[in-house]
Each structure stands twice: as C-alpha cells, then as structure tokens.
Coordinates of C-alpha atoms in Angstrom, one line a residue:
Chain A
X652 CA 22.6 6.1 -85.0
X653 CA 18.8 4.4 -84.1
X654 CA 19.8 4.7 -80.4
X655 CA 20.1 8.5 -80.0
X656 CA 16.5 8.6 -82.8
X657 CA 14.7 7.4 -80.4
X658 CA 15.2 8.3 -77.1
X659 CA 14.7 12.2 -78.6
X660 CA 11.8 10.1 -79.3
X661 CA 11.1 9.6 -76.1
X662 CA 12.1 12.6 -74.9
X663 CA 9.4 14.1 -77.2
X664 CA 7.0 12.2 -76.0
X665 CA 7.5 12.5 -72.3
X666 CA 7.4 16.1 -72.5
X667 CA 4.2 15.9 -74.7
X668 CA 2.8 12.9 -71.5
X669 CA 3.6 15.7 -69.0
X670 CA 2.4 19.3 -70.3
X671 CA -0.4 18.3 -73.0
X672 CA -2.8 17.3 -69.5
X673 CA -2.7 21.3 -67.9
X674 CA -2.6 22.9 -71.5
X675 CA -6.2 20.9 -72.4
X676 CA -7.0 21.8 -68.8
X677 CA -5.6 25.4 -68.7
X678 CA -7.6 25.5 -73.1
X679 CA -11.3 24.9 -71.6
X680 CA -10.7 27.0 -68.6
X681 CA -9.8 30.2 -70.2
X682 CA -8.5 30.4 -73.8
X683 CA -11.4 28.6 -75.6
X684 CA -13.9 30.9 -73.9
X685 CA -11.2 33.9 -73.8
X686 CA -12.1 33.4 -78.2
X687 CA -15.2 33.3 -77.3
X688 CA -15.7 36.3 -76.0
X689 CA -13.6 38.3 -78.6
X690 CA -15.9 36.4 -81.1
X691 CA -19.2 38.3 -78.9
X692 CA -18.0 40.8 -78.1
X693 CA -18.4 41.9 -81.9
X694 CA -21.8 40.3 -82.1
X695 CA -25.1 41.4 -80.2
X696 CA -26.7 38.0 -79.0
X697 CA -29.7 37.6 -76.6
X698 CA -28.8 34.6 -75.6
X699 CA -31.6 33.1 -77.5
X700 CA -31.6 32.8 -81.3
X701 CA -29.1 30.5 -83.6
X702 CA -26.9 32.7 -84.5
X703 CA -25.4 36.0 -83.2
X704 CA -25.3 39.0 -85.3
X705 CA -22.1 40.3 -86.4
X706 CA -21.6 44.6 -86.2
X707 CA -18.5 45.0 -85.4
X708 CA -17.3 47.6 -83.1
X709 CA -20.5 49.0 -82.8
X710 CA -21.3 47.5 -78.5
X711 CA -17.6 49.2 -77.8
X712 CA -19.0 52.7 -79.0
X713 CA -22.6 53.1 -77.0
X714 CA -20.4 51.8 -74.4
X715 CA -18.0 54.3 -74.1
X716 CA -20.3 56.7 -75.6
X717 CA -24.2 56.7 -74.2
X718 CA -24.0 53.8 -71.2
X719 CA -24.0 56.0 -68.1
X720 CA -24.3 52.8 -66.5
X721 CA -20.4 51.5 -67.6
X722 CA -19.8 54.9 -66.7
X723 CA -20.7 55.0 -63.3
X724 CA -19.8 51.6 -62.3
X725 CA -16.3 51.9 -63.7
X726 CA -16.4 54.8 -61.6
X727 CA -17.5 53.4 -58.5
X728 CA -14.6 50.4 -59.1
X729 CA -12.0 53.5 -59.3
X730 CA -12.9 54.7 -56.0
X731 CA -13.7 52.0 -54.7
X732 CA -10.4 50.4 -55.6
X733 CA -7.8 53.3 -54.9
X734 CA -9.3 53.5 -51.3
X735 CA -9.1 50.3 -51.0
X736 CA -5.7 49.4 -51.9
X737 CA -4.3 52.5 -49.2
X738 CA -6.3 52.0 -46.1
X739 CA -6.1 47.3 -46.0
X740 CA -1.9 48.1 -47.2
X741 CA -1.7 51.4 -44.2
X742 CA -3.7 49.2 -41.5
X743 CA -1.8 45.5 -42.1
X744 CA 0.6 47.5 -42.2
X745 CA 0.3 49.0 -38.8
X746 CA -0.9 46.3 -37.4
X747 CA 1.9 43.9 -37.8
X748 CA 5.0 45.7 -36.2
X749 CA 2.7 45.7 -33.0
X750 CA 2.1 41.9 -33.9
X751 CA 5.7 41.5 -34.3
X752 CA 6.8 42.6 -31.2
X753 CA 6.7 39.6 -28.7
X754 CA 3.5 39.4 -26.7
X755 CA 1.7 36.7 -25.1
X756 CA -1.3 37.1 -27.2
X757 CA 1.0 37.1 -30.3
X758 CA -0.6 33.8 -32.0
X759 CA -3.9 33.8 -30.5
X760 CA -3.9 37.5 -32.0
X761 CA -3.1 37.0 -35.8
X762 CA -4.6 34.5 -35.7
X763 CA -8.1 36.0 -35.0
X764 CA -7.4 38.5 -37.6
X765 CA -7.0 36.1 -40.3
X766 CA -10.6 34.3 -38.8
X767 CA -12.7 36.7 -41.0
X768 CA -10.2 35.3 -45.2
X769 CA -11.7 32.4 -44.6
X770 CA -15.1 32.7 -44.6
X771 CA -17.0 33.7 -47.9
X772 CA -17.7 37.0 -49.4
X773 CA -20.9 36.4 -49.5
X774 CA -21.8 34.8 -46.7
X775 CA -19.3 37.5 -45.2
X776 CA -21.7 40.0 -47.0
X777 CA -25.4 38.5 -45.5
X778 CA -23.6 38.7 -42.1
X779 CA -22.4 42.6 -42.3
X780 CA -26.3 42.5 -44.3
X781 CA -27.8 41.7 -40.4
X782 CA -25.3 43.8 -38.7
X783 CA -26.4 47.1 -40.3
X784 CA -29.7 46.3 -40.6
X785 CA -30.5 44.9 -37.0
X786 CA -27.7 44.9 -34.6
X787 CA -27.3 48.4 -35.2
X788 CA -30.1 49.2 -34.0
X789 CA -30.1 47.3 -30.6
X790 CA -25.8 48.9 -30.4
X791 CA -27.8 52.3 -30.6
X792 CA -30.4 52.1 -28.2
X793 CA -27.6 51.2 -25.9
X794 CA -25.3 53.0 -25.9
X795 CA -26.6 56.2 -27.4
X796 CA -24.4 56.6 -30.8
X797 CA -26.4 58.6 -32.9
X798 CA -23.5 56.5 -34.8
X799 CA -25.9 53.5 -35.3
X800 CA -29.4 55.3 -36.3
X801 CA -28.0 56.1 -39.1
X802 CA -28.7 54.2 -42.5
X803 CA -25.1 52.2 -43.4
X804 CA -26.5 50.7 -46.6
X805 CA -29.3 53.2 -47.4
X806 CA -27.8 56.5 -48.5
X807 CA -25.4 55.7 -51.6
X808 CA -22.8 57.5 -50.0
X809 CA -22.9 55.2 -46.7
X810 CA -23.4 52.2 -48.4
X811 CA -20.5 52.9 -50.2
X812 CA -17.9 53.2 -47.0
X813 CA -19.9 49.9 -46.0
X814 CA -19.0 48.3 -48.7
X815 CA -15.5 49.5 -48.0
X816 CA -15.9 48.8 -44.5
X817 CA -17.5 45.1 -44.9
X818 CA -14.3 43.9 -47.8
X819 CA -10.6 45.5 -45.2
X820 CA -12.8 43.5 -42.6
X821 CA -12.5 40.1 -44.1
X822 CA -9.9 40.4 -46.0
X823 CA -7.1 42.0 -43.7
X824 CA -5.5 39.5 -42.1
X825 CA -4.2 38.1 -45.4
X826 CA -2.1 41.3 -45.6
X827 CA -1.7 41.4 -42.2
X828 CA -0.1 37.8 -42.6
X829 CA 2.2 38.8 -45.3
X830 CA 3.3 41.2 -43.5
X831 CA 4.5 40.0 -40.6
X832 CA 6.1 37.1 -42.4
X833 CA 8.1 40.5 -44.8
X834 CA 9.0 41.8 -40.9
X835 CA 10.4 38.5 -39.5
X836 CA 12.8 39.0 -42.8
X837 CA 14.0 42.6 -41.7
X838 CA 17.6 42.0 -39.6
X839 CA 17.2 42.9 -36.5
X840 CA 21.0 44.0 -36.8
X841 CA 20.1 46.6 -39.1
X842 CA 17.5 48.2 -36.3
X843 CA 20.1 47.5 -33.1
X844 CA 22.5 49.7 -35.7
X845 CA 20.1 52.7 -36.6
X846 CA 19.7 52.9 -32.3
X847 CA 22.8 52.8 -31.9
X848 CA 23.3 55.8 -34.2
X849 CA 20.5 57.6 -32.8
X850 CA 17.5 57.3 -35.3
X851 CA 13.7 57.0 -32.8
X852 CA 11.0 54.1 -33.4
X853 CA 9.2 56.7 -36.2
X854 CA 12.4 57.2 -38.3
X855 CA 13.6 53.8 -37.7
X856 CA 10.0 52.2 -39.2
X857 CA 10.9 54.8 -42.0
X858 CA 14.1 55.2 -42.5
X859 CA 14.6 51.4 -42.7
X860 CA 11.2 49.3 -41.7
X861 CA 9.3 50.5 -45.0
X862 CA 11.9 50.1 -47.4
X863 CA 12.8 46.7 -46.3
X864 CA 9.5 46.0 -46.9
X865 CA 9.6 46.7 -50.1
X866 CA 9.2 43.7 -51.8
X867 CA 6.2 42.7 -49.5
X868 CA 4.1 45.6 -50.0
X869 CA 5.0 45.0 -53.9
X870 CA 2.6 41.7 -53.2
X871 CA -0.1 42.7 -51.1
X872 CA -1.0 46.2 -53.4
X873 CA -0.3 43.7 -56.3
X874 CA -3.1 41.2 -54.4
X875 CA -5.2 44.3 -53.1
X876 CA -5.7 45.7 -57.0
X877 CA -6.7 42.3 -58.6
X878 CA -9.3 41.6 -55.9
X879 CA -11.0 45.4 -55.3
X880 CA -11.0 45.4 -59.2
X881 CA -13.3 42.2 -59.3
X882 CA -14.9 43.5 -56.8
X883 CA -18.4 41.3 -57.1
X884 CA -19.7 38.9 -54.2
X885 CA -19.1 40.6 -51.3
X886 CA -21.6 44.1 -53.1
X887 CA -24.4 41.3 -54.2
X888 CA -25.2 40.1 -50.8
X889 CA -25.1 43.3 -48.7
X890 CA -26.6 46.5 -50.7
X891 CA -27.2 44.3 -54.2
X892 CA -26.2 47.3 -55.7
X893 CA -28.1 49.7 -53.8
X894 CA -29.4 51.9 -53.0
X895 CA -30.6 53.4 -56.4
X896 CA -27.6 51.0 -58.1
X897 CA -25.6 53.8 -57.0
X898 CA -23.4 50.1 -55.4
X899 CA -22.8 48.9 -58.8
X900 CA -18.5 47.6 -59.8
X901 CA -16.9 47.0 -63.1
X902 CA -17.6 43.4 -62.3
X903 CA -21.2 43.7 -61.6
X904 CA -22.6 45.6 -64.6
X905 CA -21.2 42.7 -67.0
X906 CA -22.8 40.2 -64.5
X907 CA -26.4 42.3 -64.5
X908 CA -26.0 43.1 -68.2
X909 CA -24.9 38.9 -69.4
X910 CA -27.0 37.3 -67.1
X911 CA -30.4 39.1 -66.4
X912 CA -30.5 41.4 -68.9
X913 CA -29.9 38.7 -71.7
X914 CA -27.7 41.4 -73.4
X915 CA -24.8 39.0 -74.8
X916 CA -22.8 40.9 -76.6
X917 CA -22.7 43.9 -75.3
X918 CA -22.0 42.8 -71.7
X919 CA -19.2 40.1 -72.7
X920 CA -17.1 44.0 -75.0
X921 CA -17.9 45.5 -71.3
X922 CA -16.2 42.1 -69.9
X923 CA -13.0 42.4 -72.6
X924 CA -13.3 46.2 -71.4
X925 CA -12.4 44.6 -68.0
X926 CA -9.8 42.2 -69.2
X927 CA -7.4 45.3 -70.9
X928 CA -8.0 47.7 -68.0
X929 CA -6.8 45.0 -65.3
X930 CA -4.5 43.7 -67.7
X931 CA -2.5 47.1 -68.0
X932 CA -3.4 48.5 -64.8
X933 CA -1.1 45.5 -63.7
X934 CA 1.5 45.5 -65.5
X935 CA 2.4 49.3 -64.6
X936 CA 2.1 48.4 -61.0
X937 CA 4.5 45.7 -61.0
X938 CA 7.1 47.8 -62.8
X939 CA 6.8 50.8 -60.9
X940 CA 7.3 48.7 -57.4
X941 CA 10.1 46.2 -58.9
X942 CA 11.9 49.5 -59.9
X943 CA 11.8 50.3 -55.8
X944 CA 12.7 47.9 -54.4
X945 CA 15.4 47.3 -52.5
X946 CA 18.3 44.9 -51.3
X947 CA 18.7 44.3 -47.7
Chain B
X719 CA 13.2 52.8 -14.6
X720 CA 13.5 52.2 -18.3
X721 CA 12.6 48.7 -18.9
X722 CA 9.4 49.2 -15.8
X723 CA 7.6 51.4 -18.6
X724 CA 9.2 49.4 -21.3
X725 CA 7.1 46.0 -19.4
X726 CA 3.9 48.2 -18.5
X727 CA 3.2 50.0 -21.9
X728 CA 3.5 46.8 -23.5
X729 CA 1.0 45.6 -21.2
X730 CA -1.0 48.2 -22.5
X731 CA -0.7 48.0 -25.8
X732 CA -1.6 43.6 -25.3
X733 CA -4.9 44.4 -23.2
X734 CA -5.6 47.4 -26.6
X735 CA -4.3 45.1 -28.5
X736 CA -6.5 42.2 -27.0
X737 CA -9.9 44.3 -26.6
X738 CA -9.2 45.1 -30.3
X739 CA -9.6 41.2 -31.8
X740 CA -12.5 41.0 -30.0
X741 CA -14.3 43.8 -31.6
X742 CA -13.0 42.6 -34.5
X743 CA -14.3 39.4 -33.9
X744 CA -17.8 40.9 -32.6
X745 CA -19.9 40.7 -35.8
X746 CA -19.2 36.5 -35.7
X747 CA -20.2 36.2 -31.9
X748 CA -24.3 38.2 -32.8
X749 CA -23.5 35.7 -35.7
X750 CA -23.7 33.0 -33.2
X751 CA -25.8 33.7 -30.7
X752 CA -28.3 35.1 -33.4
X753 CA -28.6 31.9 -34.3
X754 CA -29.5 30.3 -31.3
X755 CA -32.6 32.8 -31.1
X756 CA -36.5 32.6 -32.1
X757 CA -37.9 34.9 -34.3
X758 CA -39.7 37.8 -32.1
X759 CA -35.7 37.5 -29.7
X760 CA -33.8 38.7 -33.1
X761 CA -36.7 40.8 -33.8
X762 CA -36.5 42.5 -29.8
X763 CA -32.3 42.6 -29.2
X764 CA -29.9 41.4 -31.1
X765 CA -27.1 41.9 -28.7
X766 CA -28.7 40.4 -25.8
X767 CA -27.6 36.7 -25.4
X768 CA -30.4 34.0 -26.0
X769 CA -33.0 33.5 -23.6
X770 CA -34.1 30.2 -24.8
X771 CA -31.6 27.8 -26.9
X772 CA -33.6 27.6 -30.7
X773 CA -31.9 24.6 -31.7
X774 CA -34.9 24.3 -33.5
X775 CA -33.4 26.9 -36.2
X776 CA -30.8 24.5 -36.9
X777 CA -32.7 21.3 -37.2
X778 CA -34.7 23.1 -39.4
X779 CA -31.7 24.5 -42.1
X780 CA -30.8 20.7 -42.3
X781 CA -33.5 19.4 -43.5
X782 CA -34.4 22.8 -45.6
X783 CA -31.2 22.8 -47.3
X784 CA -30.2 18.9 -47.2
X785 CA -27.1 19.9 -45.4
X786 CA -25.6 16.5 -46.1
X787 CA -26.2 16.2 -49.4
X788 CA -24.1 20.4 -49.8
X789 CA -22.0 18.8 -47.5
X790 CA -20.5 15.8 -49.2
X791 CA -20.8 17.9 -52.6
X792 CA -18.6 20.7 -51.3
X793 CA -16.3 17.4 -50.3
X794 CA -16.4 16.3 -53.8
X795 CA -16.0 19.1 -56.0
X796 CA -12.7 20.1 -53.7
X797 CA -11.3 16.7 -52.7
X798 CA -12.1 16.2 -56.8
X799 CA -10.5 19.8 -58.1
X800 CA -7.5 19.3 -55.4
X801 CA -6.5 16.1 -57.1
X802 CA -6.1 17.3 -60.6
X803 CA -4.4 20.6 -59.9
X804 CA -2.0 19.6 -58.1
X805 CA -1.4 16.4 -60.3
X806 CA -1.1 18.0 -63.7
X807 CA 0.2 20.8 -62.5
X808 CA 2.8 18.8 -60.5
X809 CA 4.3 17.0 -63.7
X810 CA 4.2 19.8 -66.0
X811 CA 6.2 21.7 -64.2
X812 CA 8.5 19.8 -63.4
X813 CA 9.1 19.1 -67.1
X814 CA 9.1 22.5 -68.0
X815 CA 11.6 23.8 -65.7
X816 CA 13.4 20.4 -66.7
X817 CA 13.5 21.1 -70.6
X818 CA 15.5 23.5 -72.0
X819 CA 13.4 25.2 -74.9
X820 CA 11.8 27.7 -76.5
X821 CA 8.8 25.6 -76.9
X822 CA 9.0 25.0 -73.5
X823 CA 9.3 28.7 -72.6
X824 CA 6.1 29.2 -74.3
X825 CA 4.7 26.1 -72.8
X826 CA 5.0 28.1 -69.8
X827 CA 4.4 31.7 -70.2
X828 CA 0.6 30.2 -72.1
X829 CA 0.2 28.2 -68.5
X830 CA 0.8 31.3 -66.0
X831 CA -0.8 33.8 -68.4
X832 CA -4.9 32.9 -67.5
X833 CA -3.7 34.8 -63.8
X834 CA -4.2 38.0 -65.9
X835 CA -7.5 36.8 -66.8
X836 CA -10.5 38.0 -64.7
X837 CA -12.9 35.1 -64.0
X838 CA -15.4 37.7 -65.0
X839 CA -14.6 38.6 -68.5
X840 CA -15.2 34.7 -69.7
X841 CA -17.9 33.8 -67.4
X842 CA -20.4 33.5 -69.7
X843 CA -18.0 31.3 -72.1
X844 CA -16.9 29.4 -69.8
X845 CA -20.5 28.2 -69.4
X846 CA -21.0 28.0 -72.6
X847 CA -17.9 25.7 -72.4
X848 CA -19.3 23.6 -70.3
X849 CA -22.0 23.5 -71.8
X850 CA -20.4 21.8 -74.7
X851 CA -18.7 20.2 -72.9
X852 CA -21.6 18.2 -70.5
X853 CA -19.8 20.2 -67.6
X854 CA -22.9 21.7 -66.2
X855 CA -25.1 21.2 -64.2
X856 CA -23.0 18.6 -62.4
X857 CA -21.1 18.6 -59.2
X858 CA -18.1 15.8 -60.7
X859 CA -18.2 18.7 -63.8
X860 CA -18.0 21.4 -61.4
X861 CA -14.6 20.1 -60.0
X862 CA -13.2 18.9 -62.6
X863 CA -13.9 22.2 -64.7
X864 CA -11.4 23.9 -61.0
X865 CA -8.3 22.1 -63.1
X866 CA -7.7 24.5 -65.3
X867 CA -8.3 27.5 -63.1
X868 CA -6.6 26.2 -60.8
X869 CA -3.0 24.8 -62.7
X870 CA -1.7 28.6 -63.7
X871 CA -0.9 29.2 -59.9
X872 CA 0.2 26.1 -59.1
X873 CA 2.2 25.5 -62.3
X874 CA 3.5 29.3 -61.2
X875 CA 4.6 27.4 -57.8
X876 CA 5.9 24.3 -58.4
X877 CA 8.0 25.7 -61.2
X878 CA 9.6 28.5 -59.0
X879 CA 9.9 25.9 -57.2
X880 CA 12.0 22.8 -59.6
X881 CA 14.3 24.7 -60.2
X882 CA 16.0 24.5 -56.8
X883 CA 15.5 21.3 -57.1
X884 CA 19.1 19.7 -57.6
X885 CA 19.6 17.6 -61.3
X886 CA 21.9 15.4 -59.7
X887 CA 18.8 13.5 -58.6
X888 CA 16.7 13.1 -62.0
X889 CA 20.4 11.7 -63.4
X890 CA 21.2 8.9 -60.9
X891 CA 17.6 8.2 -61.1
X892 CA 17.4 8.1 -64.7
X893 CA 21.0 5.4 -64.6
X894 CA 19.5 3.1 -62.5
X895 CA 17.2 2.8 -65.2
X896 CA 13.8 4.6 -64.1
X897 CA 11.7 5.9 -65.9
X898 CA 10.3 9.2 -66.1
X899 CA 6.7 8.8 -65.0
X900 CA 8.4 6.4 -62.1
X901 CA 11.2 8.7 -61.1
X902 CA 9.3 12.2 -60.7
X903 CA 6.2 10.1 -58.8
X904 CA 8.8 8.1 -56.4
X905 CA 11.7 10.4 -56.3
X906 CA 10.7 14.3 -57.8
X907 CA 6.9 14.7 -56.1
X908 CA 8.0 13.5 -52.5
X909 CA 10.4 16.6 -52.5
X910 CA 7.7 18.7 -53.4
X911 CA 5.6 17.9 -50.0
X912 CA 6.5 21.4 -48.7
X913 CA 4.5 23.4 -51.9
X914 CA 1.9 21.1 -52.2
X915 CA 1.0 21.8 -49.1
X916 CA 0.9 25.4 -49.5
X917 CA -1.0 24.9 -53.1
X918 CA -3.8 22.4 -51.5
X919 CA -4.3 25.0 -48.5
X920 CA -5.0 28.1 -51.2
X921 CA -7.0 26.0 -53.1
X922 CA -9.7 24.6 -50.2
X923 CA -10.0 28.0 -49.2
X924 CA -10.4 29.2 -52.6
X925 CA -12.8 26.4 -53.6
X926 CA -14.3 25.4 -51.0
X927 CA -16.1 29.5 -50.3
X928 CA -16.3 29.8 -54.2
X929 CA -19.0 31.6 -54.9
X930 CA -20.0 33.0 -59.0
X931 CA -18.5 30.0 -60.8
X932 CA -20.7 27.2 -58.7
X933 CA -23.6 30.1 -59.3
X934 CA -23.4 30.3 -63.4
X935 CA -22.7 26.3 -63.2
X936 CA -24.3 24.2 -60.5
X937 CA -27.5 27.0 -59.4
X938 CA -30.1 24.8 -61.5
X939 CA -31.2 22.0 -58.8
X940 CA -30.8 21.8 -55.9
X941 CA -28.9 18.8 -55.9
X942 CA -25.9 19.7 -56.8
X943 CA -26.0 23.6 -54.4
X944 CA -22.4 24.2 -52.8
X945 CA -22.2 25.8 -49.2
X946 CA -22.3 29.2 -50.2
X947 CA -25.2 29.4 -53.4
X948 CA -27.1 27.0 -51.1
X949 CA -26.7 30.0 -48.1
X950 CA -27.0 33.0 -50.8
X951 CA -30.8 31.1 -52.1
X952 CA -31.6 30.8 -48.6
X953 CA -31.6 34.0 -47.5
X954 CA -33.3 35.1 -50.6
X955 CA -36.2 33.0 -49.9
X956 CA -36.3 34.1 -46.2
X957 CA -35.2 37.6 -46.0
X958 CA -37.0 38.5 -43.0
X959 CA -36.3 35.1 -40.7
X960 CA -33.3 37.0 -39.7
X961 CA -32.7 33.6 -37.5
X962 CA -33.0 30.8 -40.0
X963 CA -30.4 32.9 -42.5
X964 CA -28.0 33.3 -39.4
X965 CA -28.3 29.9 -38.6
X966 CA -27.3 29.2 -42.0
X967 CA -24.7 32.0 -42.5
X968 CA -23.2 29.4 -39.3
X969 CA -23.9 26.3 -40.4
X970 CA -22.0 27.0 -44.1
X971 CA -19.3 28.5 -42.0
X972 CA -18.1 26.4 -39.8
X973 CA -16.7 23.1 -41.6
X974 CA -14.1 25.8 -42.5
X975 CA -13.5 26.9 -39.3
X976 CA -12.9 23.3 -37.3
X977 CA -10.7 23.6 -40.0
X978 CA -8.7 26.6 -40.0
X979 CA -8.5 25.7 -35.7
X980 CA -6.7 22.4 -36.5
X981 CA -4.5 23.9 -39.5
X982 CA -3.7 27.2 -38.6
X983 CA -0.1 27.0 -39.0
X984 CA 0.6 25.2 -42.1
X985 CA -2.8 27.7 -43.6
X986 CA -0.5 31.1 -42.4
X987 CA 2.1 29.6 -43.8
X988 CA 1.0 28.2 -46.9
X989 CA -0.6 32.0 -47.6
X990 CA 3.0 33.3 -46.6
X991 CA 4.6 31.2 -49.7
X992 CA 2.0 31.1 -51.7
X993 CA 1.6 34.8 -51.8
X994 CA 4.9 35.4 -52.3
X995 CA 6.0 33.2 -54.5
X996 CA 2.7 34.2 -56.7

C-alpha cells in the first residue's frame, strides 16, 4: 500500500520535473504577454505614465470606424497574402515538377533556388533596394529596356509588386523543397499505369500528381498564409512603408503605432485583432484543405 | 527516334534551368561585386566587374560594426537558445507522449497552442515581461527568451516522434533500475537524434537571422547587437554609401552561406521533416 502510494508520488514528481521548465518558458514568452496584451488593449497609454487609463472597448471601436491606416494596411495585407500564396505555390509546384526529373544538375539547381531562403529578410530587402535603385539603372543602360527605367520603389502599384516579387524570390526555395519531397512520395506505378491507359503529360499531372500532392499543398499554403499575414521585415528595409504610406502591412502598422507613435494601448488592440484574424483564417484553411486530401 | 527527341529535350530543359538559376542568383552576385568596388565605381556602373578590388571596404566595416563582437553575440544567442529549446522540449514532449491523462493532454495543448499567436500581437508585452525579468538589453537574456519561443514547434515535433518509439524500451530500462532522467538521457534521447537535427537546423536558421525580437530586445547598445541588427542600423546611417552597405550585407550573410554549403543535405532534409511534421 505505502509502496504503491510512494510510486505514484514519484511519477507525479517526475511528470512535474519534465514538464515544468517548458511550461514556465512558454508562459514567459507567450501566455503572460498575451494576457497583458488583452489588458492593455482596453487602455489608453503612452508608455510613460505609470497607470494606463482604462477605456473599455473604445480602442476597438475607433479602429473599426475611424482608422484609415488600419483599413488600408489591412487591405494591403489581404491583397499581398492572396497573391503571395497563389503565386509562390504555383511557381514552386511547376519548378518542383521540372526539378523532380532526373537531370545532371538537379542537386546544384535545388541548392541554388534554396540559397535566398537562408538569408535574413531584412538583408534581402536591402539587397533588392540596392538593385532597384542602382542596379536597374545600369541594367537599363546596357540593355535599353524601358522595364528597368520604371520607378520600382517610387510608385505605389510598382512598390507593391516589388515587395511581392522580393518575398517570392526569397522564399520560393522553401516551398520548392517541400513539393519535391511530396513528389517523391507519388508512386511511379500510378503514373505508369496512367501512361498505359493513354493519359498525356498534362492529364497525368492534373489527375494523378496534383491530387496526391495535396498534403504538401496543405502544408505549403498554411506556411505561406501564416508568413504572409505577418509580413514586416522585407517592407521595413525595402520601402519603409512608402511611397506615401501605401505599403504598410498590418504588422507594420501595429509596429508603427506602438513603437513610433507611442500609442501603446491602441497598438495592442490592433495586435489583438491581428491574432483573432490569424486564428480564424488558419483554422478555416486547415479544415478546408484537410477535407480535400486523398490517400495514395 | 523518340528517345533521341527526349534526350535533346532534356538537354535543352537542363540548359534553360541552369540559366534560370543563374539569373535567380544574379542579385547576390551583384551584391558581392559591388562590395568590392569604390564609391565612384558603384555609382558609375553597378553591373561591371570591379577594376580594383576595394578590400578596404571590408576592413572598414569590420572595425566600424565591431564584427568579431557581433559574431560572438550571434553565436551565444543561437547556441544558448538551441541548447535550451532542445533540452526543455525533448524532456517535456517525452513525458507528455508517455503519460495518458487529462492533465497531460491539457499541458500538451498549452505547449503547442502558441504556434498560432503571431509575434506582432505580443511584441510590446514580451518586451515588458523581459524588462521585468531583467532579460532585456542582454545577449544572454535574449538567448534565454528564445527557449519559450522555440519550444512550441519543438515539443510538437518531438511529441509526434516519441509516439513512434515502443514503450517496451522504457519498461526494460526501468526494470534494470534506471531512474527516469537516466532512462531519458541514456536511452531515449539518442533515439531522437534525427529529429533533434531537424529542430536544430530549423531553429539555427531562424534565431541566427531573426530581426524583430533582437530589434526590440538588444538594440540599445552597440555591444549587444546581432549581425542582422547591425547591418540594419549601418545601412540606416549610411544610406547612400552603397559600397559599405553591400559589404555589410555580405559580411552579415556569409556565415549562413558557409554553413549552408557544408550542411546542405541536412538542411534540406530538416526543412522537409520540420514542415511535414509542423
């Protein structure tokens, strides 16, 4: 009796010793800040006064009714996220299909497309700023193409395309790698059987390869979604939000309100809205995509 | 005839792909050659190769941003972060996967749930919490903070992996009289080697290059900065000195590229494993 009681206590102690460290660290990194965020979001606070003033849901009301920065940055983020998710995944699938063939240079090619992904996005933004501002001049002079003479960071529409293009350039290697791994698990005999049945390359791709790639697509879209909703670093270093404030994303807008305009309470309210949006969108995406997956 | 066609097609395809990949990497090539030019050369022609190698750009930036110091900072932050993440996540995930109780389920959920919280939603209050705990403006403090930020994904990946290890292994070790810590470190942890590699690779790339958290946490003094952060402030100060800016870029990026070249195979594998499990 005593012995079993002792063992049960030992098990409980073990359980605590193994799981407490991680719980404490996660609480410090996420839960405590998260609860504080909820509290601050209902206050007016400039970060200096000792006591934030409680204002209830006023911040939220103001954000949804009278904040043109928020609506324009939300619109920017939605446009960016949709285009990014579609383009990066389509390009990565196409490239993966090509690189899945047995070519001599396959491993070099895969590495080449992956390299930008190991660079920090802030640095990628600066490198491209240099290319857009200085490099395109020289390229324009030597090729005579008017394409290079456009103001890629100076006009709103083009600046949007630049941010999108640079983000895709940086991350396509990541999605490529996931799709190549997915393609390698598509059984060859299925493709052969389809060829025997007289299916052409296009038909094989759309009726066999693509459906069996569904798990990879779910993951890649999920990653692309969560990353694009939070787009920040590349904008900071590439356009700084310009020209004329047209390239602010939600994450950037929150950063600006909180740390540059010292609207601590107001900024955290926006941050909370971002969290809810991310939560809802990812849950919807995962359930919809999971339902469409098929087993090989 | 048909195979000949196929062969020719493949060669053309291969050539096209190689050209495409070179174009793809061209921006990086331009960065490197312009880091080796003088200011006037950068201004007159960006795409030309440097006439004289301006290696002085490198010594200038090296001294100006105190490169060895920053490199050490990055190293400490990444190393400390990784050690902690691997340690706390592996023991927790192991225990959680082996214990079938409601409490264990709840704790597991609490561990992985933060993956859905965007960092920007909590950045202000993370900074406050770090200040209260005396972790801000310190290299070691930043490294410690990464433990919590890296743990959710690591717990998730380890948890999935531990479930695949038969419990008989635990039982036979327990019968031999091993304590649970002993059992974990001499029996289980070695079995987790492949998944640990995955986690290490994902987290090295993330922590080494991270920007926003260091910007908020250690931006106050030049001695606590990270490489990316220093490159960012450097370019902010020298907006038009592109030759120095490009040199700083190359120097910030070089360690990652060298590591990538050596560990390419594992990095790609790790990313795949991490993404598929994550």
